């Protein structure tokens, strides 16, 4: 139910509500409290990426240097991908577990 409320507050409500909610989020920088803390435990490993993505988004909002922002995001995605690969068991390991 909480996820529906968050989705409504930041994506599905009327235009004035959306503007107010997003402005408050950018002004108060309570992204963790407003968004990240509601992630399902399954997505725990993606929280650092989402925090960095938020920082990049705020930076982009303040300084619209799109090539730089694009590269920053690509670097974060690559870094997260590499970290997740280290956590992911190989197919061989999975097959051994299932035998």
mmCIF file of N, CA and C in Angstrom:
data_model
loop_
_atom_site.group_PDB
_atom_site.id
_atom_site.type_symbol
_atom_site.label_atom_id
_atom_site.label_comp_id
_atom_site.label_asym_id
_atom_site.label_seq_id
_atom_site.Cartn_x
_atom_site.Cartn_y
_atom_site.Cartn_z
ATOM 1 N N UNK A 1 0.817 -1.184 0.000
ATOM 2 C CA UNK A 1 0.000 0.000 0.000
ATOM 3 C C UNK A 1 0.874 1.266 0.000
ATOM 4 N N UNK A 2 1.977 1.229 0.724
ATOM 5 C CA UNK A 2 2.873 2.378 0.804
ATOM 6 C C UNK A 2 3.428 2.747 -0.569
ATOM 7 N N UNK A 3 3.772 1.734 -1.353
ATOM 8 C CA UNK A 3 4.305 1.984 -2.691
ATOM 9 C C UNK A 3 3.276 2.699 -3.563
ATOM 10 N N UNK A 4 2.027 2.339 -3.424
ATOM 11 C CA UNK A 4 0.972 3.020 -4.185
ATOM 12 C C UNK A 4 0.876 4.493 -3.799
ATOM 13 N N UNK A 5 1.006 4.774 -2.505
ATOM 14 C CA UNK A 5 0.944 6.157 -2.040
ATOM 15 C C UNK A 5 2.108 6.966 -2.612
ATOM 16 N N UNK A 6 3.286 6.367 -2.592
ATOM 17 C CA UNK A 6 4.468 7.059 -3.126
ATOM 18 C C UNK A 6 4.306 7.301 -4.621
ATOM 19 N N UNK A 7 3.857 6.278 -5.331
ATOM 20 C CA UNK A 7 3.635 6.429 -6.770
ATOM 21 C C UNK A 7 2.620 7.534 -7.036
ATOM 22 N N UNK A 8 1.552 7.546 -6.278
ATOM 23 C CA UNK A 8 0.541 8.582 -6.463
ATOM 24 C C UNK A 8 1.126 9.968 -6.186
ATOM 25 N N UNK A 9 1.855 10.096 -5.084
ATOM 26 C CA UNK A 9 2.381 11.404 -4.679
ATOM 27 C C UNK A 9 3.367 11.998 -5.688
ATOM 28 N N UNK A 10 4.149 11.134 -6.332
ATOM 29 C CA UNK A 10 5.217 11.651 -7.199
ATOM 30 C C UNK A 10 4.989 11.430 -8.691
ATOM 31 N N UNK A 11 3.953 10.652 -9.054
ATOM 32 C CA UNK A 11 3.763 10.370 -10.481
ATOM 33 C C UNK A 11 2.325 10.440 -10.971
ATOM 34 N N UNK A 12 1.345 10.182 -10.127
ATOM 35 C CA UNK A 12 -0.021 9.986 -10.624
ATOM 36 C C UNK A 12 -1.039 11.015 -10.164
ATOM 37 N N UNK A 13 -0.677 11.882 -9.253
ATOM 38 C CA UNK A 13 -1.662 12.837 -8.737
ATOM 39 C C UNK A 13 -1.821 14.018 -9.702
ATOM 40 N N UNK A 14 -2.643 14.964 -9.317
ATOM 41 C CA UNK A 14 -2.869 16.111 -10.203
ATOM 42 C C UNK A 14 -1.599 16.959 -10.283
ATOM 43 N N UNK A 15 -1.550 17.808 -11.280
ATOM 44 C CA UNK A 15 -0.334 18.554 -11.600
ATOM 45 C C UNK A 15 0.153 19.424 -10.430
ATOM 46 N N UNK A 16 -0.743 20.100 -9.753
ATOM 47 C CA UNK A 16 -0.332 20.958 -8.632
ATOM 48 C C UNK A 16 0.267 20.138 -7.491
ATOM 49 N N UNK A 17 -0.322 18.987 -7.220
ATOM 50 C CA UNK A 17 0.202 18.101 -6.174
ATOM 51 C C UNK A 17 1.577 17.579 -6.566
ATOM 52 N N UNK A 18 1.728 17.169 -7.824
ATOM 53 C CA UNK A 18 3.025 16.680 -8.309
ATOM 54 C C UNK A 18 4.100 17.751 -8.157
ATOM 55 N N UNK A 19 3.775 18.954 -8.578
ATOM 56 C CA UNK A 19 4.736 20.056 -8.496
ATOM 57 C C UNK A 19 5.131 20.296 -7.043
ATOM 58 N N UNK A 20 4.167 20.348 -6.166
ATOM 59 C CA UNK A 20 4.451 20.583 -4.750
ATOM 60 C C UNK A 20 5.287 19.474 -4.119
ATOM 61 N N UNK A 21 4.916 18.224 -4.403
ATOM 62 C CA UNK A 21 5.643 17.092 -3.817
ATOM 63 C C UNK A 21 7.081 17.031 -4.318
ATOM 64 N N UNK A 22 7.262 17.225 -5.602
ATOM 65 C CA UNK A 22 8.620 17.167 -6.157
ATOM 66 C C UNK A 22 9.454 18.354 -5.699
ATOM 67 N N UNK A 23 8.836 19.511 -5.602
ATOM 68 C CA UNK A 23 9.557 20.681 -5.109
ATOM 69 C C UNK A 23 10.014 20.450 -3.672
ATOM 70 N N UNK A 24 9.136 19.906 -2.863
ATOM 71 C CA UNK A 24 9.491 19.624 -1.468
ATOM 72 C C UNK A 24 10.617 18.592 -1.390
ATOM 73 N N UNK A 25 10.559 17.580 -2.222
ATOM 74 C CA UNK A 25 11.605 16.562 -2.228
ATOM 75 C C UNK A 25 12.952 17.162 -2.615
ATOM 76 N N UNK A 26 12.966 18.007 -3.624
ATOM 77 C CA UNK A 26 14.218 18.653 -4.044
ATOM 78 C C UNK A 26 14.704 19.665 -3.006
ATOM 79 N N UNK A 27 13.787 20.344 -2.356
ATOM 80 C CA UNK A 27 14.157 21.366 -1.380
ATOM 81 C C UNK A 27 14.688 20.754 -0.086
ATOM 82 N N UNK A 28 13.989 19.759 0.423
ATOM 83 C CA UNK A 28 14.340 19.183 1.725
ATOM 84 C C UNK A 28 15.344 18.049 1.633
ATOM 85 N N UNK A 29 15.555 17.522 0.453
ATOM 86 C CA UNK A 29 16.480 16.416 0.242
ATOM 87 C C UNK A 29 16.220 15.259 1.207
ATOM 88 N N UNK A 30 14.962 14.875 1.340
ATOM 89 C CA UNK A 30 14.628 13.741 2.194
ATOM 90 C C UNK A 30 14.310 12.499 1.360
ATOM 91 N N UNK A 31 15.097 12.296 0.325
ATOM 92 C CA UNK A 31 14.900 11.177 -0.601
ATOM 93 C C UNK A 31 14.902 9.833 0.131
ATOM 94 N N UNK A 32 15.846 9.644 1.040
ATOM 95 C CA UNK A 32 15.891 8.381 1.783
ATOM 96 C C UNK A 32 14.603 8.160 2.565
ATOM 97 N N UNK A 33 14.178 9.188 3.267
ATOM 98 C CA UNK A 33 12.980 9.079 4.101
ATOM 99 C C UNK A 33 11.705 8.960 3.260
ATOM 100 N N UNK A 34 11.667 9.660 2.151
ATOM 101 C CA UNK A 34 10.459 9.674 1.328
ATOM 102 C C UNK A 34 10.367 8.485 0.376
ATOM 103 N N UNK A 35 11.504 7.993 -0.097
ATOM 104 C CA UNK A 35 11.483 6.984 -1.150
ATOM 105 C C UNK A 35 12.233 5.702 -0.762
ATOM 106 N N UNK A 36 13.521 5.814 -0.535
ATOM 107 C CA UNK A 36 14.387 4.633 -0.407
ATOM 108 C C UNK A 36 13.981 3.722 0.749
ATOM 109 N N UNK A 37 13.552 4.286 1.846
ATOM 110 C CA UNK A 37 13.199 3.453 3.000
ATOM 111 C C UNK A 37 12.008 2.541 2.708
ATOM 112 N N UNK A 38 11.288 2.791 1.633
ATOM 113 C CA UNK A 38 10.125 1.978 1.284
ATOM 114 C C UNK A 38 10.447 0.868 0.275
ATOM 115 N N UNK A 39 11.692 0.768 -0.132
ATOM 116 C CA UNK A 39 12.077 -0.294 -1.067
ATOM 117 C C UNK A 39 11.849 -1.660 -0.423
ATOM 118 N N UNK A 40 11.417 -2.586 -1.203
ATOM 119 C CA UNK A 40 11.286 -3.967 -0.738
ATOM 120 C C UNK A 40 12.685 -4.506 -0.439
ATOM 121 N N UNK A 41 12.836 -5.338 0.579
ATOM 122 C CA UNK A 41 14.162 -5.876 0.924
ATOM 123 C C UNK A 41 14.875 -6.558 -0.250
ATOM 124 N N UNK A 42 14.115 -7.075 -1.199
ATOM 125 C CA UNK A 42 14.715 -7.721 -2.365
ATOM 126 C C UNK A 42 15.632 -6.746 -3.116
ATOM 127 N N UNK A 43 15.304 -5.466 -3.077
ATOM 128 C CA UNK A 43 16.055 -4.454 -3.815
ATOM 129 C C UNK A 43 17.082 -3.726 -2.957
ATOM 130 N N UNK A 44 17.417 -4.276 -1.820
ATOM 131 C CA UNK A 44 18.385 -3.662 -0.904
ATOM 132 C C UNK A 44 19.695 -3.321 -1.610
ATOM 133 N N UNK A 45 20.164 -4.207 -2.469
ATOM 134 C CA UNK A 45 21.447 -3.983 -3.140
ATOM 135 C C UNK A 45 21.403 -2.836 -4.150
ATOM 136 N N UNK A 46 20.209 -2.353 -4.480
ATOM 137 C CA UNK A 46 20.086 -1.238 -5.421
ATOM 138 C C UNK A 46 19.956 0.121 -4.727
ATOM 139 N N UNK A 47 19.840 0.122 -3.411
ATOM 140 C CA UNK A 47 19.696 1.385 -2.686
ATOM 141 C C UNK A 47 20.870 2.335 -2.919
ATOM 142 N N UNK A 48 22.115 1.862 -2.874
ATOM 143 C CA UNK A 48 23.223 2.793 -3.140
ATOM 144 C C UNK A 48 23.132 3.440 -4.530
ATOM 145 N N UNK A 49 22.741 2.660 -5.530
ATOM 146 C CA UNK A 49 22.576 3.214 -6.873
ATOM 147 C C UNK A 49 21.494 4.282 -6.872
ATOM 148 N N UNK A 50 20.384 4.005 -6.235
ATOM 149 C CA UNK A 50 19.292 4.977 -6.239
ATOM 150 C C UNK A 50 19.666 6.257 -5.495
ATOM 151 N N UNK A 51 20.460 6.134 -4.441
ATOM 152 C CA UNK A 51 20.922 7.336 -3.727
ATOM 153 C C UNK A 51 21.843 8.170 -4.622
ATOM 154 N N UNK A 52 22.746 7.490 -5.328
ATOM 155 C CA UNK A 52 23.647 8.206 -6.235
ATOM 156 C C UNK A 52 22.874 8.823 -7.398
ATOM 157 N N UNK A 53 21.911 8.071 -7.914
ATOM 158 C CA UNK A 53 21.085 8.574 -9.003
ATOM 159 C C UNK A 53 20.370 9.857 -8.558
ATOM 160 N N UNK A 54 19.884 9.870 -7.326
ATOM 161 C CA UNK A 54 19.217 11.052 -6.800
ATOM 162 C C UNK A 54 20.186 12.228 -6.724
ATOM 163 N N UNK A 55 21.411 11.969 -6.262
ATOM 164 C CA UNK A 55 22.413 13.036 -6.201
ATOM 165 C C UNK A 55 22.708 13.585 -7.596
ATOM 166 N N UNK A 56 22.807 12.701 -8.572
ATOM 167 C CA UNK A 56 23.057 13.112 -9.957
ATOM 168 C C UNK A 56 21.879 13.930 -10.481
ATOM 169 N N UNK A 57 20.674 13.492 -10.168
ATOM 170 C CA UNK A 57 19.472 14.207 -10.606
ATOM 171 C C UNK A 57 19.430 15.618 -10.014
ATOM 172 N N UNK A 58 19.747 15.725 -8.743
ATOM 173 C CA UNK A 58 19.773 17.047 -8.099
ATOM 174 C C UNK A 58 20.868 17.918 -8.710
ATOM 175 N N UNK A 59 22.018 17.315 -8.969
ATOM 176 C CA UNK A 59 23.113 18.043 -9.606
ATOM 177 C C UNK A 59 22.682 18.538 -10.987
ATOM 178 N N UNK A 60 22.022 17.655 -11.744
ATOM 179 C CA UNK A 60 21.566 18.005 -13.092
ATOM 180 C C UNK A 60 20.521 19.116 -13.049
ATOM 181 N N UNK A 61 19.703 19.098 -12.029
ATOM 182 C CA UNK A 61 18.679 20.137 -11.879
ATOM 183 C C UNK A 61 19.333 21.499 -11.634
ATOM 184 N N UNK A 62 20.425 21.485 -10.892
ATOM 185 C CA UNK A 62 21.119 22.722 -10.552
ATOM 186 C C UNK A 62 22.082 23.163 -11.655
ATOM 187 N N UNK A 63 22.790 22.188 -12.250
ATOM 188 C CA UNK A 63 23.802 22.472 -13.280
ATOM 189 C C UNK A 63 23.519 21.602 -14.509
ATOM 190 N N UNK A 64 22.761 22.090 -15.474
ATOM 191 C CA UNK A 64 22.385 21.264 -16.625
ATOM 192 C C UNK A 64 23.525 21.048 -17.632
ATOM 193 N N UNK A 65 24.505 20.248 -17.231
ATOM 194 C CA UNK A 65 25.626 19.875 -18.119
ATOM 195 C C UNK A 65 25.365 18.431 -18.567
ATOM 196 N N UNK A 66 24.582 18.270 -19.604
ATOM 197 C CA UNK A 66 24.015 16.985 -19.931
ATOM 198 C C UNK A 66 25.038 15.908 -20.269
ATOM 199 N N UNK A 67 26.115 16.255 -20.970
ATOM 200 C CA UNK A 67 27.125 15.250 -21.290
ATOM 201 C C UNK A 67 27.776 14.717 -20.011
ATOM 202 N N UNK A 68 28.063 15.625 -19.093
ATOM 203 C CA UNK A 68 28.666 15.239 -17.817
ATOM 204 C C UNK A 68 27.702 14.383 -17.009
ATOM 205 N N UNK A 69 26.452 14.800 -16.947
ATOM 206 C CA UNK A 69 25.438 14.069 -16.193
ATOM 207 C C UNK A 69 25.271 12.668 -16.768
ATOM 208 N N UNK A 70 25.223 12.580 -18.083
ATOM 209 C CA UNK A 70 25.083 11.286 -18.747
ATOM 210 C C UNK A 70 26.245 10.378 -18.379
ATOM 211 N N UNK A 71 27.446 10.897 -18.393
ATOM 212 C CA UNK A 71 28.623 10.093 -18.057
ATOM 213 C C UNK A 71 28.612 9.686 -16.579
ATOM 214 N N UNK A 72 28.185 10.596 -15.709
ATOM 215 C CA UNK A 72 28.098 10.268 -14.288
ATOM 216 C C UNK A 72 27.132 9.109 -14.067
ATOM 217 N N UNK A 73 25.992 9.170 -14.718
ATOM 218 C CA UNK A 73 25.001 8.105 -14.572
ATOM 219 C C UNK A 73 25.520 6.790 -15.143
ATOM 220 N N UNK A 74 26.159 6.852 -16.294
ATOM 221 C CA UNK A 74 26.733 5.635 -16.881
ATOM 222 C C UNK A 74 27.763 5.008 -15.946
ATOM 223 N N UNK A 75 28.592 5.841 -15.332
ATOM 224 C CA UNK A 75 29.596 5.335 -14.394
ATOM 225 C C UNK A 75 28.940 4.654 -13.201
ATOM 226 N N UNK A 76 27.890 5.254 -12.668
ATOM 227 C CA UNK A 76 27.189 4.649 -11.528
ATOM 228 C C UNK A 76 26.531 3.329 -11.916
ATOM 229 N N UNK A 77 25.922 3.302 -13.089
ATOM 230 C CA UNK A 77 25.301 2.051 -13.550
ATOM 231 C C UNK A 77 26.350 0.956 -13.739
ATOM 232 N N UNK A 78 27.477 1.318 -14.320
ATOM 233 C CA UNK A 78 28.555 0.343 -14.526
ATOM 234 C C UNK A 78 29.085 -0.162 -13.188
ATOM 235 N N UNK A 79 29.307 0.748 -12.270
ATOM 236 C CA UNK A 79 29.817 0.389 -10.951
ATOM 237 C C UNK A 79 28.847 -0.546 -10.216
ATOM 238 N N UNK A 80 27.566 -0.226 -10.282
ATOM 239 C CA UNK A 80 26.554 -1.068 -9.635
ATOM 240 C C UNK A 80 26.490 -2.432 -10.300
ATOM 241 N N UNK A 81 26.532 -2.458 -11.599
ATOM 242 C CA UNK A 81 26.509 -3.725 -12.332
ATOM 243 C C UNK A 81 27.675 -4.608 -11.909
ATOM 244 N N UNK A 82 28.860 -4.033 -11.833
ATOM 245 C CA UNK A 82 30.042 -4.804 -11.444
ATOM 246 C C UNK A 82 29.921 -5.312 -10.006
ATOM 247 N N UNK A 83 29.385 -4.493 -9.123
ATOM 248 C CA UNK A 83 29.190 -4.914 -7.731
ATOM 249 C C UNK A 83 28.165 -6.039 -7.642
ATOM 250 N N UNK A 84 27.095 -5.930 -8.418
ATOM 251 C CA UNK A 84 26.074 -6.984 -8.405
ATOM 252 C C UNK A 84 26.602 -8.289 -8.984
ATOM 253 N N UNK A 85 27.456 -8.186 -9.986
ATOM 254 C CA UNK A 85 28.053 -9.397 -10.560
ATOM 255 C C UNK A 85 28.855 -10.161 -9.515
ATOM 256 N N UNK A 86 29.555 -9.439 -8.669
ATOM 257 C CA UNK A 86 30.353 -10.079 -7.622
ATOM 258 C C UNK A 86 29.467 -10.798 -6.606
ATOM 259 N N UNK A 87 28.241 -10.329 -6.426
ATOM 260 C CA UNK A 87 27.312 -10.923 -5.468
ATOM 261 C C UNK A 87 26.515 -12.081 -6.057
ATOM 262 N N UNK A 88 26.486 -12.168 -7.372
ATOM 263 C CA UNK A 88 25.636 -13.140 -8.046
ATOM 264 C C UNK A 88 26.375 -14.459 -8.228
ATOM 265 N N UNK A 89 25.768 -15.558 -7.797
ATOM 266 C CA UNK A 89 26.424 -16.858 -8.007
ATOM 267 C C UNK A 89 26.481 -17.213 -9.492
ATOM 268 N N UNK A 90 27.476 -17.958 -9.864
ATOM 269 C CA UNK A 90 27.603 -18.385 -11.261
ATOM 270 C C UNK A 90 26.581 -19.486 -11.548
ATOM 271 N N UNK A 91 26.371 -19.759 -12.832
ATOM 272 C CA UNK A 91 25.469 -20.844 -13.225
ATOM 273 C C UNK A 91 25.963 -22.170 -12.663
ATOM 274 N N UNK A 92 27.279 -22.348 -12.661
ATOM 275 C CA UNK A 92 27.847 -23.593 -12.143
ATOM 276 C C UNK A 92 27.514 -23.764 -10.664
ATOM 277 N N UNK A 93 27.634 -22.689 -9.915
ATOM 278 C CA UNK A 93 27.306 -22.743 -8.491
ATOM 279 C C UNK A 93 25.822 -23.048 -8.276
ATOM 280 N N UNK A 94 24.994 -22.444 -9.095
ATOM 281 C CA UNK A 94 23.548 -22.707 -8.978
ATOM 282 C C UNK A 94 23.223 -24.153 -9.321
ATOM 283 N N UNK A 95 23.867 -24.674 -10.344
ATOM 284 C CA UNK A 95 23.610 -26.061 -10.722
ATOM 285 C C UNK A 95 24.060 -27.025 -9.630
ATOM 286 N N UNK A 96 25.188 -26.737 -8.977
ATOM 287 C CA UNK A 96 25.669 -27.578 -7.884
ATOM 288 C C UNK A 96 24.681 -27.570 -6.728
ATOM 289 N N UNK A 97 24.127 -26.411 -6.457
ATOM 290 C CA UNK A 97 23.175 -26.257 -5.355
ATOM 291 C C UNK A 97 21.896 -27.048 -5.623
ATOM 292 N N UNK A 98 21.479 -27.108 -6.874
ATOM 293 C CA UNK A 98 20.222 -27.770 -7.227
ATOM 294 C C UNK A 98 20.355 -29.278 -7.428
ATOM 295 N N UNK A 99 21.560 -29.824 -7.299
ATOM 296 C CA UNK A 99 21.735 -31.271 -7.484
ATOM 297 C C UNK A 99 21.594 -32.001 -6.183
#
